[in-house]
Amino acid sequence: MTTPERLRPLVEEATPLAERFAGAGWKLYLVGGVVRDALLDRLHGDVDLDFTTDARPDDVEALLAGWADAVWTQGKRFGTIGARFGDRTVEITTHRAEAYQPDSRKPDVVFADEVEADLARRDFTVNAMALSLPDVRLIDPFEGAADLAAGRLRTPLSPDESFSDDPLRMMRAARFIAGYAMVPEPALVEAVGRLRSRLEIVSAERIRDELNKLIVVERPGKGLWFLVSTGLAGEFLPELPALGLEQDPIHRHKDVLAHTVAVVEKTTASDRLVRLAALFHDVGKPKTRSFGPNGTVSFHHHEAVGARMTRDRMRALRYPAEEIDVVSRLVELHLRFHTYRMGWTDSAVRRYVRDAGPLLDQLNELTRCDCTTRNEAKAKALARRMDELDERIADLRQREELAAIRPDLDGDQVMARLGLRPGPLVGEALAYLLELRLEEGPLGEEEAGRRLDAWWAPRRRPTQP
């Protein structure tokens, strides 16, 4: 075959490695996403390279030893040897014909001699292509190139067999539907709906990682709808389909789920934590729904309830504690801006900035994207208020070092002035000074000292005679 232009540098780079394998009597194939993306002309130069070979792991390790810049063998029992050549990382895996047992989270690894057996066990036909090296020959036994051109998502074997081999592939289908604008075959969709409970054998960490990959796709909406419509979301993120049962009277969507998907797609794809906050921001609504006069619907305090639910779900999915803190805090604060329509004093702006802390820019983006109303006048009014708040924050930042709001006196100065030792009273004094700082802005040390003296006077213990 003619080497695709964007693949040519990688083929040339991999040729010495392929010739080394061929010289030892082994075959080497470039496989997986690199081949797929090269055919789509979506290849990036800094990608890691995945190879498959008929050589066994011991043989691969021996071929690389003393030749690669570094070799690692953590995946050897699964047939994978990793190596580094300069800045390029490669993984070379012996052809596998593996299957998961019904109650196991680990595959039974069985090595194969033919590349076709390995490709048959890949997730989708568009990933079941290999490029033979050094002769540059496309191996495509399941017509993945044709499916790629047609935007068709199929499995190499039957969907039942493919998803039983690795149930995470059902989630991965959502990413390909969204990221590659692919349409799943009806048999695939039906199998996901029928086999979704099989996801229970997959570790929370793998599910989390696949959700992360989906959420940063430029337009993840179709993938999210796939997860919900097949029932798969209910297996690991039941809060998401629950939103489909709640009407959305504010944004004029069919339901809160439609609004949520719209918000996710409006946020910046590269900021995964904002995307997750958008996904979770309204999960508290089903638990807080109430009805008022004339059948009006409200969700009082859904942001607080939603923040707690977000924490619980992210913990269950084994997210790092710092990421849980960021996402749940954004969920908790996402309605704070909406009181701005009633007018904010400088003190309120300072508190908004203080409460958001380092998440201020992310919170503002989430707030802007939370407006999905089709009412153009309402959308423009919200945008104007956000612009005005940004201007006020910028002005206060310039005048008051807003990013570092703290009392005008520190703990040592408080103790020296009031004759105190470290303890709760010092904390109370600093809290009082911080409150002054938020209400009135910077006072300066002299004025802050006078205010502190006045605060302390009625609290001072009388001197013993």
Tab-separated table of C-alpha atoms in Angstrom:
chain	number	residue	atom	x	y	z
A	1	MET	CA	0.000	0.000	0.000
A	2	THR	CA	1.018	3.629	-0.387
A	3	THR	CA	2.113	4.947	2.972
A	4	PRO	CA	-0.193	7.787	4.144
A	5	GLU	CA	1.868	10.972	4.201
A	6	ARG	CA	1.333	11.650	7.913
A	7	LEU	CA	2.254	8.048	8.719
A	8	ARG	CA	5.463	8.115	6.692
A	9	PRO	CA	7.719	9.601	9.430
A	10	LEU	CA	6.494	7.014	11.938
A	11	VAL	CA	7.011	4.162	9.477
A	12	GLU	CA	10.518	5.374	8.791
A	13	GLU	CA	11.143	5.699	12.527
A	14	ALA	CA	9.834	2.178	13.203
A	15	THR	CA	11.645	0.489	10.315
A	16	PRO	CA	14.905	-0.268	12.223
A	17	LEU	CA	12.861	-1.923	14.969
A	18	ALA	CA	10.853	-3.944	12.435
A	19	GLU	CA	14.034	-5.028	10.647
A	20	ARG	CA	15.529	-6.154	13.963
A	21	PHE	CA	12.489	-8.372	14.569
A	22	ALA	CA	12.504	-9.663	10.982
A	23	GLY	CA	16.193	-10.523	11.285
A	24	ALA	CA	15.364	-12.715	14.279
A	25	GLY	CA	12.565	-14.438	12.378
A	26	TRP	CA	9.623	-12.537	13.931
A	27	LYS	CA	6.886	-10.356	12.452
A	28	LEU	CA	6.060	-6.879	13.721
A	29	TYR	CA	2.897	-4.842	13.140
A	30	LEU	CA	1.915	-1.298	14.009
A	31	VAL	CA	-1.574	-1.575	15.429
A	32	GLY	CA	-4.504	0.211	17.029
A	33	GLY	CA	-5.233	3.918	17.217
A	34	VAL	CA	-2.150	4.985	15.273
A	35	VAL	CA	-3.321	3.093	12.184
A	36	ARG	CA	-6.902	4.309	12.573
A	37	ASP	CA	-5.948	7.960	13.045
A	38	ALA	CA	-3.417	7.828	10.209
A	39	LEU	CA	-6.190	6.744	7.833
A	40	LEU	CA	-8.296	9.656	9.110
A	41	ASP	CA	-5.354	12.077	8.888
A	42	ARG	CA	-5.796	12.808	12.605
A	43	LEU	CA	-2.391	11.593	13.689
A	44	HIS	CA	-0.273	13.640	16.088
A	45	GLY	CA	3.487	13.345	15.985
A	46	ASP	CA	3.961	12.776	19.729
A	47	VAL	CA	1.816	9.633	19.999
A	48	ASP	CA	3.034	6.466	21.663
A	49	LEU	CA	3.393	3.545	19.285
A	50	ASP	CA	1.696	0.201	19.856
A	51	PHE	CA	2.999	-2.898	18.124
A	52	THR	CA	1.944	-6.516	18.084
A	53	THR	CA	4.198	-9.459	17.228
A	54	ASP	CA	4.311	-13.223	17.093
A	55	ALA	CA	7.450	-13.121	19.254
A	56	ARG	CA	6.901	-14.200	22.851
A	57	PRO	CA	7.570	-11.729	25.688
A	58	ASP	CA	10.965	-13.234	26.573
A	59	ASP	CA	12.052	-12.920	22.947
A	60	VAL	CA	10.826	-9.321	22.746
A	61	GLU	CA	12.695	-8.413	25.918
A	62	ALA	CA	15.875	-10.014	24.585
A	63	LEU	CA	15.607	-8.147	21.276
A	64	LEU	CA	15.210	-4.793	23.034
A	65	ALA	CA	17.798	-5.267	25.782
A	66	GLY	CA	20.879	-3.151	25.168
A	67	TRP	CA	19.311	-1.604	22.076
A	68	ALA	CA	16.438	0.525	23.411
A	69	ASP	CA	17.246	3.442	25.704
A	70	ALA	CA	15.053	1.901	28.398
A	71	VAL	CA	12.978	-1.265	28.765
A	72	TRP	CA	10.250	-2.053	31.296
A	73	THR	CA	8.462	-5.315	31.927
A	74	GLN	CA	5.572	-4.503	34.283
A	75	GLY	CA	3.089	-5.798	31.702
A	76	LYS	CA	5.093	-8.870	30.748
A	77	ARG	CA	2.667	-11.398	32.206
A	78	PHE	CA	0.039	-9.924	29.874
A	79	GLY	CA	2.461	-10.131	26.963
A	80	THR	CA	3.526	-6.472	26.865
A	81	ILE	CA	7.067	-5.116	26.944
A	82	GLY	CA	7.562	-1.342	27.029
A	83	ALA	CA	10.554	0.557	25.697
A	84	ARG	CA	11.794	4.041	24.994
A	85	PHE	CA	13.769	5.204	21.984
A	86	GLY	CA	14.779	8.827	22.470
A	87	ASP	CA	11.549	10.709	23.144
A	88	ARG	CA	9.334	7.959	21.729
A	89	THR	CA	7.603	5.402	23.932
A	90	VAL	CA	6.586	2.084	22.404
A	91	GLU	CA	4.753	-0.988	23.651
A	92	ILE	CA	5.175	-4.351	21.964
A	93	THR	CA	2.597	-7.002	22.792
A	94	THR	CA	2.590	-10.631	21.741
A	95	HIS	CA	-0.485	-11.549	19.679
A	96	ARG	CA	-3.250	-12.347	22.143
A	97	ALA	CA	-6.460	-14.318	22.035
A	98	GLU	CA	-7.843	-13.505	25.454
A	99	ALA	CA	-11.192	-13.681	27.154
A	100	TYR	CA	-12.621	-12.582	30.485
A	101	GLN	CA	-14.199	-15.183	32.712
A	102	PRO	CA	-17.763	-14.262	33.789
A	103	ASP	CA	-16.773	-13.381	37.357
A	104	SER	CA	-13.277	-12.020	36.737
A	105	ARG	CA	-11.848	-8.535	36.320
A	106	LYS	CA	-8.660	-9.884	34.729
A	107	PRO	CA	-8.342	-11.470	31.299
A	108	ASP	CA	-7.063	-14.981	30.751
A	109	VAL	CA	-4.063	-14.324	28.523
A	110	VAL	CA	-3.562	-16.791	25.692
A	111	PHE	CA	-0.886	-16.014	23.121
A	112	ALA	CA	-1.525	-16.503	19.395
A	113	ASP	CA	0.745	-16.987	16.388
A	114	GLU	CA	-1.280	-15.103	13.784
A	115	VAL	CA	-2.065	-11.399	13.782
A	116	GLU	CA	-5.626	-12.080	12.587
A	117	ALA	CA	-6.380	-13.874	15.875
A	118	ASP	CA	-5.153	-10.815	17.767
A	119	LEU	CA	-7.213	-8.417	15.646
A	120	ALA	CA	-10.339	-10.514	16.144
A	121	ARG	CA	-10.132	-9.771	19.877
A	122	ARG	CA	-9.942	-6.012	19.412
A	123	ASP	CA	-12.875	-3.860	20.504
A	124	PHE	CA	-14.123	-2.447	17.179
A	125	THR	CA	-13.369	-3.089	13.534
A	126	VAL	CA	-11.888	0.409	13.153
A	127	ASN	CA	-9.268	-0.608	15.726
A	128	ALA	CA	-8.782	-4.101	14.285
A	129	MET	CA	-6.337	-3.023	11.587
A	130	ALA	CA	-2.588	-3.535	11.571
A	131	LEU	CA	0.250	-2.242	9.433
A	132	SER	CA	2.837	-4.891	8.659
A	133	LEU	CA	6.401	-3.622	8.885
A	134	PRO	CA	8.831	-3.131	7.282
A	135	ASP	CA	6.868	-4.016	4.110
A	136	VAL	CA	4.076	-1.487	4.925
A	137	ARG	CA	1.089	-3.734	4.222
A	138	LEU	CA	-2.371	-3.073	5.698
A	139	ILE	CA	-3.926	-6.070	7.459
A	140	ASP	CA	-7.689	-5.456	7.626
A	141	PRO	CA	-9.584	-8.747	7.941
A	142	PHE	CA	-12.761	-7.132	9.325
A	143	GLU	CA	-13.034	-4.220	6.859
A	144	GLY	CA	-12.295	-1.590	9.467
A	145	ALA	CA	-11.153	0.906	6.829
A	146	ALA	CA	-14.534	0.686	5.112
A	147	ASP	CA	-16.333	1.124	8.434
A	148	LEU	CA	-14.152	4.121	9.207
A	149	ALA	CA	-15.043	5.737	5.904
A	150	ALA	CA	-18.747	4.997	6.420
A	151	GLY	CA	-18.793	6.159	10.054
A	152	ARG	CA	-20.047	2.744	11.139
A	153	LEU	CA	-19.267	1.236	14.559
A	154	ARG	CA	-19.108	-2.576	14.638
A	155	THR	CA	-17.286	-5.249	16.601
A	156	PRO	CA	-14.983	-7.730	14.805
A	157	LEU	CA	-16.767	-10.709	16.327
A	158	SER	CA	-20.365	-10.708	17.557
A	159	PRO	CA	-21.138	-7.880	20.012
A	160	ASP	CA	-21.968	-10.463	22.682
A	161	GLU	CA	-18.566	-12.090	22.370
A	162	SER	CA	-16.686	-8.806	22.174
A	163	PHE	CA	-18.425	-7.233	25.188
A	164	SER	CA	-18.168	-10.413	27.210
A	165	ASP	CA	-14.423	-10.432	26.567
A	166	ASP	CA	-14.114	-6.948	28.069
A	167	PRO	CA	-17.323	-5.228	29.242
A	168	LEU	CA	-15.596	-1.831	29.349
A	169	ARG	CA	-15.890	-1.846	25.562
A	170	MET	CA	-19.551	-0.969	25.993
A	171	MET	CA	-18.496	2.342	27.561
A	172	ARG	CA	-15.782	2.810	24.981
A	173	ALA	CA	-18.434	2.654	22.258
A	174	ALA	CA	-19.820	5.926	23.624
A	175	ARG	CA	-16.461	7.611	23.111
A	176	PHE	CA	-16.230	6.463	19.491
A	177	ILE	CA	-19.798	7.522	18.807
A	178	ALA	CA	-19.014	11.000	20.133
A	179	GLY	CA	-15.382	11.443	19.148
A	180	TYR	CA	-15.476	9.932	15.678
A	181	ALA	CA	-19.089	10.701	14.726
A	182	MET	CA	-19.784	7.004	14.295
A	183	VAL	CA	-23.198	5.352	14.187
A	184	PRO	CA	-23.413	2.069	16.094
A	185	GLU	CA	-24.966	-0.927	14.389
A	186	PRO	CA	-28.352	-1.921	15.855
A	187	ALA	CA	-26.927	-5.246	17.019
A	188	LEU	CA	-24.274	-3.413	19.020
A	189	VAL	CA	-26.836	-1.129	20.696
A	190	GLU	CA	-29.082	-4.070	21.521
A	191	ALA	CA	-26.195	-6.025	23.035
A	192	VAL	CA	-25.189	-3.139	25.296
A	193	GLY	CA	-28.717	-2.876	26.619
A	194	ARG	CA	-28.787	-6.592	27.300
A	195	LEU	CA	-25.265	-6.994	28.721
A	196	ARG	CA	-24.944	-3.737	30.676
A	197	SER	CA	-24.922	-5.474	34.078
A	198	ARG	CA	-21.699	-7.201	33.000
A	199	LEU	CA	-19.970	-3.873	33.719
A	200	GLU	CA	-19.998	-4.858	37.392
A	201	ILE	CA	-16.855	-6.964	36.921
A	202	VAL	CA	-14.884	-3.952	35.645
A	203	SER	CA	-12.883	-2.036	38.242
A	204	ALA	CA	-14.029	1.433	39.281
A	205	GLU	CA	-10.681	2.832	38.180
A	206	ARG	CA	-11.087	1.592	34.586
A	207	ILE	CA	-14.646	2.932	34.449
A	208	ARG	CA	-13.430	6.300	35.773
A	209	ASP	CA	-10.662	6.471	33.172
A	210	GLU	CA	-13.068	5.715	30.329
A	211	LEU	CA	-15.522	8.354	31.582
A	212	ASN	CA	-12.654	10.855	31.652
A	213	LYS	CA	-11.791	10.061	28.029
A	214	LEU	CA	-15.389	10.541	26.936
A	215	ILE	CA	-15.917	13.779	28.841
A	216	VAL	CA	-13.024	15.571	27.080
A	217	VAL	CA	-14.192	14.701	23.573
A	218	GLU	CA	-15.017	17.961	21.796
A	219	ARG	CA	-18.741	17.106	21.562
A	220	PRO	CA	-19.469	14.269	24.019
A	221	GLY	CA	-23.250	14.664	23.881
A	222	LYS	CA	-24.050	11.736	21.598
A	223	GLY	CA	-21.883	9.485	23.725
A	224	LEU	CA	-23.667	10.555	26.900
A	225	TRP	CA	-27.055	9.953	25.289
A	226	PHE	CA	-25.877	6.497	24.235
A	227	LEU	CA	-24.906	5.669	27.827
A	228	VAL	CA	-28.320	6.756	29.071
A	229	SER	CA	-30.477	5.253	26.321
A	230	THR	CA	-28.870	1.816	26.607
A	231	GLY	CA	-29.148	1.810	30.403
A	232	LEU	CA	-25.370	1.580	30.761
A	233	ALA	CA	-25.094	4.877	32.676
A	234	GLY	CA	-27.332	3.410	35.357
A	235	GLU	CA	-24.639	0.845	36.123
A	236	PHE	CA	-21.971	3.361	37.158
A	237	LEU	CA	-23.553	6.848	37.175
A	238	PRO	CA	-27.259	6.446	38.033
A	239	GLU	CA	-27.558	10.158	38.826
A	240	LEU	CA	-27.346	10.888	35.095
A	241	PRO	CA	-30.422	8.998	33.827
A	242	ALA	CA	-32.346	10.233	36.896
A	243	LEU	CA	-32.105	13.733	35.422
A	244	GLY	CA	-34.140	12.586	32.453
A	245	LEU	CA	-37.168	12.250	34.706
A	246	GLU	CA	-37.065	15.895	35.814
A	247	GLN	CA	-38.671	18.619	33.717
A	248	ASP	CA	-36.560	21.728	33.155
A	249	PRO	CA	-38.878	24.740	33.408
A	250	ILE	CA	-36.082	27.316	33.376
A	251	HIS	CA	-34.023	26.460	30.309
A	252	ARG	CA	-36.924	25.167	28.192
A	253	HIS	CA	-35.298	21.825	27.540
A	254	LYS	CA	-37.327	18.656	27.539
A	255	ASP	CA	-35.735	17.706	30.868
A	256	VAL	CA	-32.765	18.430	33.128
A	257	LEU	CA	-30.716	15.754	31.373
A	258	ALA	CA	-30.962	17.591	28.048
A	259	HIS	CA	-29.884	20.788	29.797
A	260	THR	CA	-26.962	18.986	31.456
A	261	VAL	CA	-25.682	17.562	28.175
A	262	ALA	CA	-25.933	21.020	26.603
A	263	VAL	CA	-23.915	22.576	29.451
A	264	VAL	CA	-21.223	19.895	29.193
A	265	GLU	CA	-20.832	20.568	25.477
A	266	LYS	CA	-20.550	24.327	26.013
A	267	THR	CA	-17.637	24.058	28.444
A	268	THR	CA	-14.025	23.911	27.322
A	269	ALA	CA	-13.146	20.360	26.282
A	270	SER	CA	-9.593	20.577	27.597
A	271	ASP	CA	-10.702	21.372	31.173
A	272	ARG	CA	-11.793	17.956	32.360
A	273	LEU	CA	-12.737	19.092	35.862
A	274	VAL	CA	-15.061	21.820	34.592
A	275	ARG	CA	-16.585	19.263	32.252
A	276	LEU	CA	-17.176	16.925	35.208
A	277	ALA	CA	-18.669	19.775	37.224
A	278	ALA	CA	-21.019	20.483	34.309
A	279	LEU	CA	-21.992	16.811	34.244
A	280	PHE	CA	-22.768	16.806	37.974
A	281	HIS	CA	-24.003	20.361	38.497
A	282	ASP	CA	-27.736	19.546	38.621
A	283	VAL	CA	-27.677	16.013	40.089
A	284	GLY	CA	-29.290	17.351	43.274
A	285	LYS	CA	-32.484	18.398	41.497
A	286	PRO	CA	-34.424	15.113	41.701
A	287	LYS	CA	-33.964	15.032	45.491
A	288	THR	CA	-34.936	18.680	46.019
A	289	ARG	CA	-37.906	19.061	43.673
A	290	SER	CA	-40.921	20.808	45.168
A	291	PHE	CA	-44.121	22.237	43.730
A	292	GLY	CA	-45.449	25.713	44.390
A	293	PRO	CA	-48.627	27.577	43.480
A	294	ASN	CA	-49.981	26.928	40.005
A	295	GLY	CA	-47.764	23.866	39.668
A	296	THR	CA	-44.470	25.776	39.533
A	297	VAL	CA	-41.411	23.603	40.145
A	298	SER	CA	-38.406	24.575	42.264
A	299	PHE	CA	-35.216	22.867	43.382
A	300	HIS	CA	-34.178	24.770	46.499
A	301	HIS	CA	-30.628	24.074	47.696
A	302	HIS	CA	-30.031	21.548	44.930
A	303	GLU	CA	-26.471	22.870	44.647
A	304	ALA	CA	-25.654	21.831	48.233
A	305	VAL	CA	-27.347	18.453	47.884
A	306	GLY	CA	-25.711	17.983	44.498
A	307	ALA	CA	-22.248	18.730	45.902
A	308	ARG	CA	-22.666	15.945	48.462
A	309	MET	CA	-23.938	13.545	45.793
A	310	THR	CA	-21.004	14.479	43.569
A	311	ARG	CA	-18.554	13.639	46.336
A	312	ASP	CA	-20.189	10.281	46.944
A	313	ARG	CA	-20.224	9.283	43.276
A	314	MET	CA	-16.676	10.442	42.569
A	315	ARG	CA	-15.422	8.552	45.614
A	316	ALA	CA	-17.179	5.428	44.352
A	317	LEU	CA	-15.386	5.893	41.015
A	318	ARG	CA	-12.047	6.253	42.836
A	319	TYR	CA	-11.296	9.816	41.769
A	320	PRO	CA	-8.350	11.473	43.539
A	321	ALA	CA	-9.350	13.474	46.609
A	322	GLU	CA	-8.123	16.769	45.153
A	323	GLU	CA	-10.267	16.313	42.027
A	324	ILE	CA	-13.304	15.473	44.157
A	325	ASP	CA	-12.726	18.681	46.130
A	326	VAL	CA	-12.544	20.804	42.974
A	327	VAL	CA	-15.583	19.342	41.199
A	328	SER	CA	-17.844	19.239	44.266
A	329	ARG	CA	-16.880	22.834	45.152
A	330	LEU	CA	-17.780	24.014	41.656
A	331	VAL	CA	-21.130	22.235	41.929
A	332	GLU	CA	-21.730	23.826	45.331
A	333	LEU	CA	-20.976	27.344	44.061
A	334	HIS	CA	-22.506	27.191	40.592
A	335	LEU	CA	-25.634	29.179	41.582
A	336	ARG	CA	-23.831	31.832	43.636
A	337	PHE	CA	-23.593	34.239	40.722
A	338	HIS	CA	-27.346	34.308	40.131
A	339	THR	CA	-27.959	36.529	43.156
A	340	TYR	CA	-25.899	39.180	41.342
A	341	ARG	CA	-29.037	40.338	39.550
A	342	MET	CA	-30.111	41.809	42.910
A	343	GLY	CA	-26.965	43.931	43.037
A	344	TRP	CA	-23.731	43.168	44.825
A	345	THR	CA	-21.698	45.458	47.042
A	346	ASP	CA	-17.913	45.407	46.841
A	347	SER	CA	-18.088	43.247	49.962
A	348	ALA	CA	-20.205	40.651	48.137
A	349	VAL	CA	-17.771	40.597	45.215
A	350	ARG	CA	-14.884	40.037	47.628
A	351	ARG	CA	-16.731	37.144	49.264
A	352	TYR	CA	-17.483	35.602	45.877
A	353	VAL	CA	-13.806	35.741	44.982
A	354	ARG	CA	-12.755	34.474	48.411
A	355	ASP	CA	-15.186	31.544	48.285
A	356	ALA	CA	-14.158	30.563	44.761
A	357	GLY	CA	-10.466	30.887	45.568
A	358	PRO	CA	-8.275	29.368	42.830
A	359	LEU	CA	-11.401	28.027	41.094
A	360	LEU	CA	-12.700	31.495	40.171
A	361	ASP	CA	-12.089	31.281	36.424
A	362	GLN	CA	-13.466	27.736	36.256
A	363	LEU	CA	-16.525	28.745	38.278
A	364	ASN	CA	-17.188	31.684	35.979
A	365	GLU	CA	-16.953	29.459	32.910
A	366	LEU	CA	-19.358	26.928	34.421
A	367	THR	CA	-21.752	29.745	35.291
A	368	ARG	CA	-21.664	31.170	31.774
A	369	CYS	CA	-22.191	27.746	30.218
A	370	ASP	CA	-25.069	26.962	32.586
A	371	CYS	CA	-27.199	29.346	30.543
A	372	THR	CA	-28.734	27.235	27.769
A	373	THR	CA	-32.012	29.105	27.459
A	374	ARG	CA	-33.437	29.607	23.994
A	375	ASN	CA	-34.683	33.037	25.096
A	376	GLU	CA	-32.163	35.329	23.455
A	377	ALA	CA	-32.995	38.298	25.688
A	378	LYS	CA	-32.442	36.275	28.852
A	379	ALA	CA	-29.173	34.855	27.528
A	380	LYS	CA	-27.885	38.330	26.665
A	381	ALA	CA	-28.912	39.694	30.082
A	382	LEU	CA	-26.998	36.937	31.867
A	383	ALA	CA	-23.944	37.499	29.672
A	384	ARG	CA	-24.045	41.225	30.489
A	385	ARG	CA	-24.187	40.518	34.223
A	386	MET	CA	-21.273	38.110	33.945
A	387	ASP	CA	-19.272	40.686	31.988
A	388	GLU	CA	-20.042	43.317	34.614
A	389	LEU	CA	-18.978	41.015	37.438
A	390	ASP	CA	-15.735	40.184	35.608
A	391	GLU	CA	-15.047	43.912	35.243
A	392	ARG	CA	-15.693	44.555	38.942
A	393	ILE	CA	-13.463	41.669	39.949
A	394	ALA	CA	-10.702	42.976	37.678
A	395	ASP	CA	-11.069	46.462	39.171
A	396	LEU	CA	-10.939	45.182	42.752
A	397	ARG	CA	-8.002	42.942	41.900
A	398	GLN	CA	-6.088	45.943	40.651
A	399	ARG	CA	-6.907	48.049	43.699
A	400	GLU	CA	-6.819	45.494	46.481
A	401	GLU	CA	-4.711	42.454	45.554
A	402	LEU	CA	-7.954	40.493	45.552
A	403	ALA	CA	-6.295	37.163	44.855
A	404	ALA	CA	-4.713	37.206	48.323
A	405	ILE	CA	-7.491	38.387	50.627
A	406	ARG	CA	-6.232	38.177	54.197
A	407	PRO	CA	-6.444	40.227	57.391
A	408	ASP	CA	-4.405	43.407	57.614
A	409	LEU	CA	-2.580	41.956	60.646
A	410	ASP	CA	-1.139	38.463	60.902
A	411	GLY	CA	-1.210	36.113	63.876
A	412	ASP	CA	2.092	37.294	65.343
A	413	GLN	CA	0.969	40.919	65.210
A	414	VAL	CA	-2.352	40.037	66.865
A	415	MET	CA	-0.630	38.169	69.712
A	416	ALA	CA	1.873	40.976	70.265
A	417	ARG	CA	-0.789	43.686	70.300
A	418	LEU	CA	-3.243	41.843	72.564
A	419	GLY	CA	-0.693	40.041	74.755
A	420	LEU	CA	-2.049	36.620	73.790
A	421	ARG	CA	-0.488	33.207	73.431
A	422	PRO	CA	-1.381	30.887	70.518
A	423	GLY	CA	-4.924	29.616	70.950
A	424	PRO	CA	-8.591	30.022	69.975
A	425	LEU	CA	-8.697	33.731	70.856
A	426	VAL	CA	-6.085	34.481	68.205
A	427	GLY	CA	-8.236	32.658	65.649
A	428	GLU	CA	-11.291	34.685	66.680
A	429	ALA	CA	-9.325	37.909	66.320
A	430	LEU	CA	-8.076	36.963	62.849
A	431	ALA	CA	-11.607	35.980	61.797
A	432	TYR	CA	-12.842	39.415	62.932
A	433	LEU	CA	-10.097	41.161	60.944
A	434	LEU	CA	-10.853	39.060	57.859
A	435	GLU	CA	-14.515	39.991	58.117
A	436	LEU	CA	-13.498	43.666	58.194
A	437	ARG	CA	-11.291	43.112	55.177
A	438	LEU	CA	-14.138	41.547	53.231
A	439	GLU	CA	-16.634	44.226	54.198
A	440	GLU	CA	-14.487	47.327	53.792
A	441	GLY	CA	-11.416	46.377	51.801
A	442	PRO	CA	-7.845	47.043	52.936
A	443	LEU	CA	-7.697	49.137	56.127
A	444	GLY	CA	-3.962	49.329	56.686
A	445	GLU	CA	-2.177	48.110	59.807
A	446	GLU	CA	-2.794	51.235	61.873
A	447	GLU	CA	-6.562	51.348	61.365
A	448	ALA	CA	-6.842	47.564	61.675
A	449	GLY	CA	-4.995	47.798	64.999
A	450	ARG	CA	-7.449	50.402	66.317
A	451	ARG	CA	-10.422	48.293	65.268
A	452	LEU	CA	-8.866	45.246	66.886
A	453	ASP	CA	-8.349	47.131	70.155
A	454	ALA	CA	-12.006	48.162	70.173
A	455	TRP	CA	-13.103	44.585	69.462
A	456	TRP	CA	-10.857	43.250	72.223
A	457	ALA	CA	-11.737	45.769	74.935
A	458	PRO	CA	-14.985	44.131	76.130
A	459	ARG	CA	-13.395	40.684	75.901
A	460	ARG	CA	-10.255	41.476	77.916
A	461	ARG	CA	-10.131	39.731	81.248
A	462	PRO	CA	-9.860	42.162	84.192
A	463	THR	CA	-6.421	42.422	85.742
A	464	GLN	CA	-6.164	40.615	89.044
A	465	PRO	CA	-5.439	42.974	92.043
